CSV table of C-alpha atoms and ligand atoms in Angstrom, one decimal:
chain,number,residue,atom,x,y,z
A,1,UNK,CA,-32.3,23.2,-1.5
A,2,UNK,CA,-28.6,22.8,-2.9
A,3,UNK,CA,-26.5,26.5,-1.8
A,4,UNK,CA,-24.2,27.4,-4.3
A,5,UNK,CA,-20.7,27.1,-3.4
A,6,UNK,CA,-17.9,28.4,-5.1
A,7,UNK,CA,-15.0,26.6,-3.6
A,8,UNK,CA,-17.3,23.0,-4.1
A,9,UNK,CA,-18.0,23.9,-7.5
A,10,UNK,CA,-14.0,24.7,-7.9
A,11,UNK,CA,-13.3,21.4,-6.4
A,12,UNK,CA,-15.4,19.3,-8.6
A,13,UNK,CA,-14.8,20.4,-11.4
A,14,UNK,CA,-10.9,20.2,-10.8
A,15,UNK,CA,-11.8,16.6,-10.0
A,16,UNK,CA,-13.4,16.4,-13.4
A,17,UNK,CA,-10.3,17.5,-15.4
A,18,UNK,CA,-8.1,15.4,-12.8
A,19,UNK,CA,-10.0,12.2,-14.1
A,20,UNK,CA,-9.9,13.3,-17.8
A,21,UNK,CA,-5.9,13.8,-17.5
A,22,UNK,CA,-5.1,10.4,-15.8
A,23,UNK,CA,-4.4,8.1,-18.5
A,24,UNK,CA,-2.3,10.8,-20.2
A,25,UNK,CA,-0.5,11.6,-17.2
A,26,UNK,CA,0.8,8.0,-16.7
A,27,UNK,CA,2.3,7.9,-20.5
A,28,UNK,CA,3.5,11.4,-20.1
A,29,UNK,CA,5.9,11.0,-16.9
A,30,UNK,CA,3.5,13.4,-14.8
A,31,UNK,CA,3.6,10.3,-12.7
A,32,UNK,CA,6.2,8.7,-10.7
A,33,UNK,CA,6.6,5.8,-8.2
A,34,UNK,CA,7.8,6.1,-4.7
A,35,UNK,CA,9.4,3.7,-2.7
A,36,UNK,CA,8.9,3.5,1.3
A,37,UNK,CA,10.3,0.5,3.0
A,38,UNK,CA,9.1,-1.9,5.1
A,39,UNK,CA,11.9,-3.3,8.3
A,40,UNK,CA,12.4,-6.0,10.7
A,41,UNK,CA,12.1,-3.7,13.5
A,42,UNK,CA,14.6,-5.8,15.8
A,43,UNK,CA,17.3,-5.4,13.2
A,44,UNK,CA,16.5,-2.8,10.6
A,45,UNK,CA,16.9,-4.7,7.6
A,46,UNK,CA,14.8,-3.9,4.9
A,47,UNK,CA,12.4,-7.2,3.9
A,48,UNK,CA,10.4,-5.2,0.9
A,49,UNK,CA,9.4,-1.5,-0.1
A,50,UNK,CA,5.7,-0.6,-0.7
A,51,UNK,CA,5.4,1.6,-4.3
A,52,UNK,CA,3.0,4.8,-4.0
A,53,UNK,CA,2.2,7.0,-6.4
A,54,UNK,CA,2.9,10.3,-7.1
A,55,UNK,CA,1.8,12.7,-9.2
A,56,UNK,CA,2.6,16.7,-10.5
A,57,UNK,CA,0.2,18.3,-12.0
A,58,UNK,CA,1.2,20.7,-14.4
A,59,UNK,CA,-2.1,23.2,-13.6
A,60,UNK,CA,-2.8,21.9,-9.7
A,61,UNK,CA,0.8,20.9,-8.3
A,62,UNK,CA,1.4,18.0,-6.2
A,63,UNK,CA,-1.7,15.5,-6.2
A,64,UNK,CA,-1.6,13.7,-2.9
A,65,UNK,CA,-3.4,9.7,-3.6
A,66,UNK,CA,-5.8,9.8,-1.5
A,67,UNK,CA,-7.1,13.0,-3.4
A,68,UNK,CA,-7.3,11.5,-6.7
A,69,UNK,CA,-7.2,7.8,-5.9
A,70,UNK,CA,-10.6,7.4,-4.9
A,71,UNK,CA,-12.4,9.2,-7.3
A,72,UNK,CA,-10.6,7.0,-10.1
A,73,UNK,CA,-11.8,3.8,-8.4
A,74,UNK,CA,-15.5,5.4,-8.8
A,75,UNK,CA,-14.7,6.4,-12.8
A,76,UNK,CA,-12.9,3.0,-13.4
A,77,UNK,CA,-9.8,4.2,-14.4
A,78,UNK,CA,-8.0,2.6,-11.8
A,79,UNK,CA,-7.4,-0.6,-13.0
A,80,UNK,CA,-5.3,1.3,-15.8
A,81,UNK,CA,-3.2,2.9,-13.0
A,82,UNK,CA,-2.6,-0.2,-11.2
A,83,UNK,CA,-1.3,-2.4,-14.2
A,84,UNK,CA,0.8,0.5,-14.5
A,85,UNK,CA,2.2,0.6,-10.9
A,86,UNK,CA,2.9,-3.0,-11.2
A,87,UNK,CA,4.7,-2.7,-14.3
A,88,UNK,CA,6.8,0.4,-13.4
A,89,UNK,CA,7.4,-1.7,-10.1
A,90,UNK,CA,8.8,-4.8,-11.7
A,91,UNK,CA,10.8,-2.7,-14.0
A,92,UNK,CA,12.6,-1.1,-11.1
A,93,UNK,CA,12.5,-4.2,-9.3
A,94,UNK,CA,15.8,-5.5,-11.1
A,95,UNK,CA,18.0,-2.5,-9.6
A,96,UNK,CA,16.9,-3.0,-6.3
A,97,UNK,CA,17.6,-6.6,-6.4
A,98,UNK,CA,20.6,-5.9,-7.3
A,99,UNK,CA,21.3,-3.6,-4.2
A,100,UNK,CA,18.8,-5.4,-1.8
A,101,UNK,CA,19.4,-9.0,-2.1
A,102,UNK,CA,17.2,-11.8,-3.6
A,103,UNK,CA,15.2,-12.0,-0.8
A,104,UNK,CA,13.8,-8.4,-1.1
A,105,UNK,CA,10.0,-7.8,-2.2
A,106,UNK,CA,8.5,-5.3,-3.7
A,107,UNK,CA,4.3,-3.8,-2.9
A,108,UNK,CA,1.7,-2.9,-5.2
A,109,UNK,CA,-1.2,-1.2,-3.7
A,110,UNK,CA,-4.5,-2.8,-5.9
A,111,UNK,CA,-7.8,-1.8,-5.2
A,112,UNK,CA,-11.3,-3.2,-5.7
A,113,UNK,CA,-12.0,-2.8,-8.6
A,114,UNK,CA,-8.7,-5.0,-9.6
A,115,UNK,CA,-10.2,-7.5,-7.4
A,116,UNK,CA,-13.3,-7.5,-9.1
A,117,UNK,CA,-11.7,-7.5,-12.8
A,118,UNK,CA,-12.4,-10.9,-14.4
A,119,UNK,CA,-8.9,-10.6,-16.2
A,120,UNK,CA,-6.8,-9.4,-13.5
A,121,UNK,CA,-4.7,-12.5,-12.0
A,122,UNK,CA,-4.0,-12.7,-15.9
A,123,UNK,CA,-2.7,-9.2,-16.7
A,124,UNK,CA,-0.9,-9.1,-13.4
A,125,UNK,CA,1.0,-12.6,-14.4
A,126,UNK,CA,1.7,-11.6,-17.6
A,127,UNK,CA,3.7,-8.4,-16.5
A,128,UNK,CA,5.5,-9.9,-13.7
A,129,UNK,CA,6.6,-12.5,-17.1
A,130,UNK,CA,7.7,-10.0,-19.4
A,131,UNK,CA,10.2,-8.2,-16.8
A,132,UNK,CA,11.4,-11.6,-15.3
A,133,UNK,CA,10.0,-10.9,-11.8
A,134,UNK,CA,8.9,-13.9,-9.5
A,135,UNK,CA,5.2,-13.0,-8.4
A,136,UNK,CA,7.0,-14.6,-5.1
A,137,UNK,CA,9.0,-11.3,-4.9
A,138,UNK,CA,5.4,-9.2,-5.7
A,139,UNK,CA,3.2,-7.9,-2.7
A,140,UNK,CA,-0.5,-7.2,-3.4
A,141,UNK,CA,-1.3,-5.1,-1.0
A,142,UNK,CA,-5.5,-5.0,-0.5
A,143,UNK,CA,-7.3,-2.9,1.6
A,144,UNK,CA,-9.8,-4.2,4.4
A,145,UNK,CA,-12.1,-2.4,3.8
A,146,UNK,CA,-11.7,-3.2,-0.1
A,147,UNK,CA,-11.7,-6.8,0.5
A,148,UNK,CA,-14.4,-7.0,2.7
A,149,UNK,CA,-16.4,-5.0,0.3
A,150,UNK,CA,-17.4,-8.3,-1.5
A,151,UNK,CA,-15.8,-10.8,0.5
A,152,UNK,CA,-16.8,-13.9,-1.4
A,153,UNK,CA,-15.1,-11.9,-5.2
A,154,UNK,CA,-12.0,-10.9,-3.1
A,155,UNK,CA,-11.4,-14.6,-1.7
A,156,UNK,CA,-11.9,-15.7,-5.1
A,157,UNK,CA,-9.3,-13.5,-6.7
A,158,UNK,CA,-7.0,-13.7,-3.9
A,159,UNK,CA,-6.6,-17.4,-4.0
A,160,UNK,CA,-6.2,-17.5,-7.8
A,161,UNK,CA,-3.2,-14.6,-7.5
A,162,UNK,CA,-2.0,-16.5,-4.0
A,163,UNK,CA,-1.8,-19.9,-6.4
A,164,UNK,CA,0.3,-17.9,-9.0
A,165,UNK,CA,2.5,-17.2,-6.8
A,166,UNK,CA,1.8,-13.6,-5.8
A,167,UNK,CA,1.9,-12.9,-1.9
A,168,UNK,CA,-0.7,-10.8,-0.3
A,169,UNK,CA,-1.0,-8.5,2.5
A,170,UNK,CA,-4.6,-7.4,3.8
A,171,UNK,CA,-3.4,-3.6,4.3
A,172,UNK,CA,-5.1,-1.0,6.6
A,173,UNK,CA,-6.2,-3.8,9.1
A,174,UNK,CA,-8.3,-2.5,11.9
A,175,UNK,CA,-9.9,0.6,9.9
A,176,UNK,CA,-12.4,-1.3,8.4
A,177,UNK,CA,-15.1,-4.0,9.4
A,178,UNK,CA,-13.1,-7.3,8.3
A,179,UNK,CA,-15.0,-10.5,10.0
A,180,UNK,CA,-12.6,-12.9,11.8
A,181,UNK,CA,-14.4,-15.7,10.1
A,182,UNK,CA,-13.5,-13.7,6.3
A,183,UNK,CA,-10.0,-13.1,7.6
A,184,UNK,CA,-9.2,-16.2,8.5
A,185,UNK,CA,-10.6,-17.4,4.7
A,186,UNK,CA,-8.2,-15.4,3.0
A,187,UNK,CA,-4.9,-17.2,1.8
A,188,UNK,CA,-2.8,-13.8,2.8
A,189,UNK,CA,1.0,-13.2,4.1
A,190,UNK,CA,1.3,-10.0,5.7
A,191,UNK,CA,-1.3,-8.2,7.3
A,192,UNK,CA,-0.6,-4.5,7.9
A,193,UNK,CA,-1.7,-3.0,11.2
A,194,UNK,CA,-3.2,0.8,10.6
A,195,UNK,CA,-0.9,3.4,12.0
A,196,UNK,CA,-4.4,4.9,14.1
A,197,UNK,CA,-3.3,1.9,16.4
A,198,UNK,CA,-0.1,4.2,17.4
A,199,UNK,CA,-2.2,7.0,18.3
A,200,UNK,CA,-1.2,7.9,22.0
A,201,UNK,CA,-0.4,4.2,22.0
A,202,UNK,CA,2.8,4.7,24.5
A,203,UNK,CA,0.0,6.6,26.8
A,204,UNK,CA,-2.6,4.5,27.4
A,205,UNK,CA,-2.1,0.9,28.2
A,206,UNK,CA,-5.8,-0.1,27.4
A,207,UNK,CA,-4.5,1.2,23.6
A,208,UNK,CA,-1.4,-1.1,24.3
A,209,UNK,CA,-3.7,-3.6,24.9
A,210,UNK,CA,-5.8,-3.2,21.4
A,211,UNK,CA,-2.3,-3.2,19.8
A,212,UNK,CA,-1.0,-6.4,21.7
A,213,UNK,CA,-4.3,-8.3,20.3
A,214,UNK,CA,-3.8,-6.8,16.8
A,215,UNK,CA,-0.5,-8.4,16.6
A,216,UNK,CA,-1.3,-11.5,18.5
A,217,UNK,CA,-3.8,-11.9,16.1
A,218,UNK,CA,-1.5,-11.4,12.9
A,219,UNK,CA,0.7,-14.1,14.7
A,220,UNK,CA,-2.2,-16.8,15.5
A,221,UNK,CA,-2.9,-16.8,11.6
A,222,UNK,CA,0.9,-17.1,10.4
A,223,UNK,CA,1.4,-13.6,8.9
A,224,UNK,CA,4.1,-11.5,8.7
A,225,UNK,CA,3.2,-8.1,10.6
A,226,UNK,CA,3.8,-5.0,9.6
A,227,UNK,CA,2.8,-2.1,12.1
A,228,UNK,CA,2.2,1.2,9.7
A,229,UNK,CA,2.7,4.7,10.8
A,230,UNK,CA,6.3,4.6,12.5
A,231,UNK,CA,6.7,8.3,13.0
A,232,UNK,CA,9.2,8.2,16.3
A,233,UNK,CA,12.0,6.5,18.2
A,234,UNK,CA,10.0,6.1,21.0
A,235,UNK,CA,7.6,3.7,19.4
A,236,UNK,CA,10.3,1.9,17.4
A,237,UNK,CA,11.8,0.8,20.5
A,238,UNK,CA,8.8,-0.1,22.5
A,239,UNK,CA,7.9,-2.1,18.8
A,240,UNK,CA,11.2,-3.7,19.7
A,241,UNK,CA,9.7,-6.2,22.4
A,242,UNK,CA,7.6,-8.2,19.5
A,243,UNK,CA,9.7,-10.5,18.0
A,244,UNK,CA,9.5,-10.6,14.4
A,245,UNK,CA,7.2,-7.6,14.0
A,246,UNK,CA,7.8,-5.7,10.8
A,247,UNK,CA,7.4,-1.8,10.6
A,248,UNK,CA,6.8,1.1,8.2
A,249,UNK,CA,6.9,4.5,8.9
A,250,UNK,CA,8.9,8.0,8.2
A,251,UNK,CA,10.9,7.1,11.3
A,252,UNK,CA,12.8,4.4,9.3
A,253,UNK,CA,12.7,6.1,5.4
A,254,UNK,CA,10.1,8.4,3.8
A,255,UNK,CA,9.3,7.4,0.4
A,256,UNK,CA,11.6,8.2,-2.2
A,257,UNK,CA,12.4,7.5,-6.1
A,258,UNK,CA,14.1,4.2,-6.5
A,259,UNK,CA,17.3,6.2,-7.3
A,260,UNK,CA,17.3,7.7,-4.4
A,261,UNK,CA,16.7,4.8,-1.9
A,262,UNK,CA,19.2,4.2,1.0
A,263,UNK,CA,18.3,1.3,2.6
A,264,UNK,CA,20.0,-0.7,5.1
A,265,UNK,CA,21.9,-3.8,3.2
A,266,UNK,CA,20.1,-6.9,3.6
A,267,UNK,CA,22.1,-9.2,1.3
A,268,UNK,CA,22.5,-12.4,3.6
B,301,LIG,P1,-1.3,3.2,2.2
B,301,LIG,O1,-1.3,2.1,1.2
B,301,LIG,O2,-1.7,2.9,3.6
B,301,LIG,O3,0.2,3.8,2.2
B,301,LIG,C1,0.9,4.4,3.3
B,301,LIG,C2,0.7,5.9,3.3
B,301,LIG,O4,1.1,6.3,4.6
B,301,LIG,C3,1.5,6.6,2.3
B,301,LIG,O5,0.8,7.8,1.9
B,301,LIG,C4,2.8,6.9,3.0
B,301,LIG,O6,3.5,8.0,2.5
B,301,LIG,C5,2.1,7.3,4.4
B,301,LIG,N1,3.1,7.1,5.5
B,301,LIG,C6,4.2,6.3,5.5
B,301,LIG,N2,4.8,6.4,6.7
B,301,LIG,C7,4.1,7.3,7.5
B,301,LIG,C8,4.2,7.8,8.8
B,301,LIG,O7,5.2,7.5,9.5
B,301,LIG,N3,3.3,8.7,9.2
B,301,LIG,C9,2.3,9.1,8.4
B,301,LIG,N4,1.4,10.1,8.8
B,301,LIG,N5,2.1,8.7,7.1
B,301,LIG,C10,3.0,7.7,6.7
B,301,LIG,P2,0.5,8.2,0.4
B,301,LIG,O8,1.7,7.9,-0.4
B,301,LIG,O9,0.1,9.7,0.5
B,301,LIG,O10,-0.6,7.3,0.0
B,301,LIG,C11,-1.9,7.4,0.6
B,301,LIG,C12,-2.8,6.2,0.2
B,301,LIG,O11,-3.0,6.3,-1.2
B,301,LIG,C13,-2.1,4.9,0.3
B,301,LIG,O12,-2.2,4.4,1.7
B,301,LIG,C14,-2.9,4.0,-0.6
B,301,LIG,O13,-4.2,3.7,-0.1
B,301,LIG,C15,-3.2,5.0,-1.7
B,301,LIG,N6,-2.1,4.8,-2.8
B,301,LIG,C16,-0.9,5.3,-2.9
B,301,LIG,N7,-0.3,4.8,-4.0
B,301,LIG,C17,-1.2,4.0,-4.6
B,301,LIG,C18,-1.2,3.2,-5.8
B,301,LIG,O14,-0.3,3.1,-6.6
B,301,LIG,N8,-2.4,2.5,-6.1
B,301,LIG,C19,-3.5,2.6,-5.3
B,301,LIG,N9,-4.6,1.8,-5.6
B,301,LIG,N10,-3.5,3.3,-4.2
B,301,LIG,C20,-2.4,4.0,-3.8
B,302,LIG,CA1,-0.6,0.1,1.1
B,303,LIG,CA1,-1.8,1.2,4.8
């Protein structure tokens, strides 16, 4: 028998009016982008910044994405979100070209329900078109577990954005269940290592070990790594003995607006 409890019943429907106010909070500037970059951990320079979402409510506050983001992959709103993302993104993405250097990227979080979108390689061209942005210079960032959800659609989808162009980084890797065989099948760029590797990593030398294979296995198939999760010194500088290992995390910037970005110069 279902007990009634309050504090569910407050949460779902808050989660109803949350879905109902998406769309409108994207047109009304409820939402904002964030910008968190992503360093060559020898050096510090800055080779892209991921975009996350952020969102005030104006009845429930600060709306952290992993609150809301789910629940509008299972209403299919989503897709609307991320076409917005990706055009908010390229329309910041002059200025910090600008600042950054040609050679700076910028990373769209899509889920997979864009991956399943018969339109979406089209939609996501046509943006990148109208602001002048090289899908070369656009990260699609796809989950594992999102990928592997229907690994021969994502495949698909991937190689039709990875033909256009569009670079692609298989994001959360190690969280979910991702077959060598599928990985290896996926024309991607960057594969992002989840930050649970870190935990008590500098402790245990069998987790050093799980780490070591991540990354050796990032390098056997030609991707740029990018270890997630960066929180302190001491991990950045243990990091340091990979060459070539990329890292994100609040020890090098927490997001911020695009106005607000300091980030190391990169411009040779
Ligand atoms: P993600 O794609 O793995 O993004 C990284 C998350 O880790 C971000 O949380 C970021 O703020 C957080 N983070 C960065 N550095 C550190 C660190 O050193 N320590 C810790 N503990 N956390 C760190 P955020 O912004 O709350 O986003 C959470 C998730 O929500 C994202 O995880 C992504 O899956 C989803 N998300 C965010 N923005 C978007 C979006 O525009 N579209 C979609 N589809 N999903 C999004
Ligand atoms: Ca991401
Ligand atoms: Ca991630």
């Amino acid at each position: 028998m279902a007990i009634y409890d309050p504090s569910i019943a407050d949460w779902q429907y808050q989660q109803q009016i949350l879905m109902l106010d998406v769309e409108g909070a994207l047109r009304s500037g409820e939402m904002w982008l964030e910008y968190q970059p992503k360093v060559n951990i020898r050096d510090g320079k800055v080779r892209s910044v991921e975009a996350l979402i952020r969102w005030q409510h104006p009845q429930f506050g600060r709306i952290p994405p992993d609150h809301w983001i789910p629940l509008a992959e299972q209403v299919g709103i989503i897709h609307s979100v991320t076409l917005w993302v990706l055009d908010q993104a390229c329309q910041d993405f002059a200025a910090l070209k600008a600042r950054q250097g040609d050679s700076i990227g910028v990373a769209v979080n899509i889920s997979a329900k864009d991956i399943a979108h018969p339109l979406f390689h089209e939609e996501a061209g046509a943006i990148t078109r109208r602001h002048g942005v090289s899908p070369a210079c656009v990260i699609l960032e796809i989950t594992e577990t999102a990928a592997m959800a229907d690994p021969d659609v994502a495949r698909n989808t991937i190689r039709t954005l990875s033909q256009m162009g569009f670079r692609i980084a298989l994001d959360d890797f190690g969280s979910g269940h991702s077959s060598l065989g599928n990985l290896a099948s996926f024309p991607l760029d960057e594969l992002k290592i989840d930050r649970s590797f870190l935990t008590d990593v500098l402790l245990h030398p069998v987790r050093q070990k799980i780490l070591r294979a991540a990354l050796e296995l990032g390098e056997a198939l030609d991707l740029d790594v990018v270890v997630e999760g960066v929180e302190d010194e001491a991990i950045a500088l243990w990091l340091q003995q990979f060459p070539g290992l990329h890292g994100q995390g609040y020890y090098w910037g927490r997001p911020e607006r695009a106005t607000a970005l300091r980030l190391t110069a990169n411009n040779d």
